Amino acid sequence: QVQLVESGGGLVQAGGSLRLSCAASGTIFSIDHMGWYRQVPGKQRELVALITSAGSTNYADSVKGRFTISRDNAKNTVYLQMNSLKPEDTAVYYCNARVYTTMRVYYNYWGQGTQVTVSS
C-alpha cells in the first residue's frame, strides 16, 4: 500500500505565495510521473502541473509562469511552488503519483487533498 500525504495549503492574499508538498510512502519500487490537480465544487478535477521521473514538466496554461513543480526522488516527494496567486486559484489541490510497487506493477494514487484559498 502507498500513501500520499500533502501539506502546505492555507489562506493567502492575492499576489502571495504558497508551497505545497506531497510525500509518498509505503511499498514503493519506483515512481513514474507525479503531479498536482485541483478541483472546485461543481467542476471537474483539472491538471495543474506534472513532472516525470526525468524531470520534464508540463503546466496548465492558467498557471504557466506563476507555478513551479519540482520533485526530490530521494525523498519520494513532489512540490508545487505557487507565486502571484489569484482568487481563481482557490481550490482543493490533490497530489497524484504513478507508483510502481514492483518492477512491472503500478497503480495511480491520490492524496487526500489540501485546501488553497486566495482572498482578493
PDB file of C-alpha atoms in Angstrom, residues 19-65:
ATOM      1  CA  ARG A  19       4.334  25.927  -1.339  1.00  0.00           C
ATOM      2  CA  LEU A  20       2.629  22.556  -1.396  1.00  0.00           C
ATOM      3  CA  SER A  21       4.409  19.319  -0.582  1.00  0.00           C
ATOM      4  CA  CYS A  22       3.391  15.728  -1.159  1.00  0.00           C
ATOM      5  CA  ALA A  23       5.344  12.799   0.257  1.00  0.00           C
ATOM      6  CA  ALA A  24       4.806   9.230  -0.875  1.00  0.00           C
ATOM      7  CA  SER A  25       5.423   6.341   1.492  1.00  0.00           C
ATOM      8  CA  GLY A  26       4.808   2.611   1.614  1.00  0.00           C
ATOM      9  CA  THR A  27       5.677  -0.182  -0.784  1.00  0.00           C
ATOM     10  CA  ILE A  28       7.485   1.772  -3.497  1.00  0.00           C
ATOM     11  CA  PHE A  29       9.717   0.269  -6.157  1.00  0.00           C
ATOM     12  CA  SER A  30       9.851   3.476  -8.163  1.00  0.00           C
ATOM     13  CA  ILE A  31       7.698   6.476  -9.015  1.00  0.00           C
ATOM     14  CA  ASP A  32       6.945   7.491 -12.582  1.00  0.00           C
ATOM     15  CA  HIS A  33       5.221  10.813 -13.028  1.00  0.00           C
ATOM     16  CA  MET A  34       3.931  12.945 -10.174  1.00  0.00           C
ATOM     17  CA  GLY A  35       1.502  15.786 -10.452  1.00  0.00           C
ATOM     18  CA  TRP A  36      -0.838  18.274  -8.906  1.00  0.00           C
ATOM     19  CA  TYR A  37      -4.502  18.632  -9.761  1.00  0.00           C
ATOM     20  CA  ARG A  38      -7.146  20.962  -8.401  1.00  0.00           C
ATOM     21  CA  GLN A  39     -10.886  20.935  -8.079  1.00  0.00           C
ATOM     22  CA  VAL A  40     -13.565  23.431  -7.180  1.00  0.00           C
ATOM     23  CA  PRO A  41     -17.126  22.435  -6.258  1.00  0.00           C
ATOM     24  CA  GLY A  42     -19.230  21.641  -9.298  1.00  0.00           C
ATOM     25  CA  LYS A  43     -16.293  21.372 -11.656  1.00  0.00           C
ATOM     26  CA  GLN A  44     -14.075  18.566 -12.889  1.00  0.00           C
ATOM     27  CA  ARG A  45     -10.672  17.991 -11.406  1.00  0.00           C
ATOM     28  CA  GLU A  46      -8.076  19.631 -13.626  1.00  0.00           C
ATOM     29  CA  LEU A  47      -4.373  19.156 -14.117  1.00  0.00           C
ATOM     30  CA  VAL A  48      -2.223  21.944 -12.706  1.00  0.00           C
ATOM     31  CA  ALA A  49       1.304  20.605 -13.242  1.00  0.00           C
ATOM     32  CA  LEU A  50       3.052  17.342 -13.980  1.00  0.00           C
ATOM     33  CA  ILE A  51       6.652  16.199 -13.642  1.00  0.00           C
ATOM     34  CA  THR A  52       8.167  12.992 -14.984  1.00  0.00           C
ATOM     35  CA  SER A  53      10.796  10.880 -13.270  1.00  0.00           C
ATOM     36  CA  ALA A  54      13.361  12.501 -15.580  1.00  0.00           C
ATOM     37  CA  GLY A  55      12.283  15.981 -14.572  1.00  0.00           C
ATOM     38  CA  SER A  56      10.269  17.053 -17.614  1.00  0.00           C
ATOM     39  CA  THR A  57       7.396  19.317 -16.674  1.00  0.00           C
ATOM     40  CA  ASN A  58       4.028  20.305 -18.050  1.00  0.00           C
ATOM     41  CA  TYR A  59       1.750  23.093 -16.827  1.00  0.00           C
ATOM     42  CA  ALA A  60      -1.792  24.236 -17.324  1.00  0.00           C
ATOM     43  CA  ASP A  61      -1.864  27.460 -19.317  1.00  0.00           C
ATOM     44  CA  SER A  62      -3.518  29.264 -16.411  1.00  0.00           C
ATOM     45  CA  VAL A  63      -0.524  28.735 -14.117  1.00  0.00           C
ATOM     46  CA  LYS A  64       2.426  28.981 -16.507  1.00  0.00           C
ATOM     47  CA  GLY A  65       4.980  31.476 -15.278  1.00  0.00           C
TER      48      GLY A  65
END
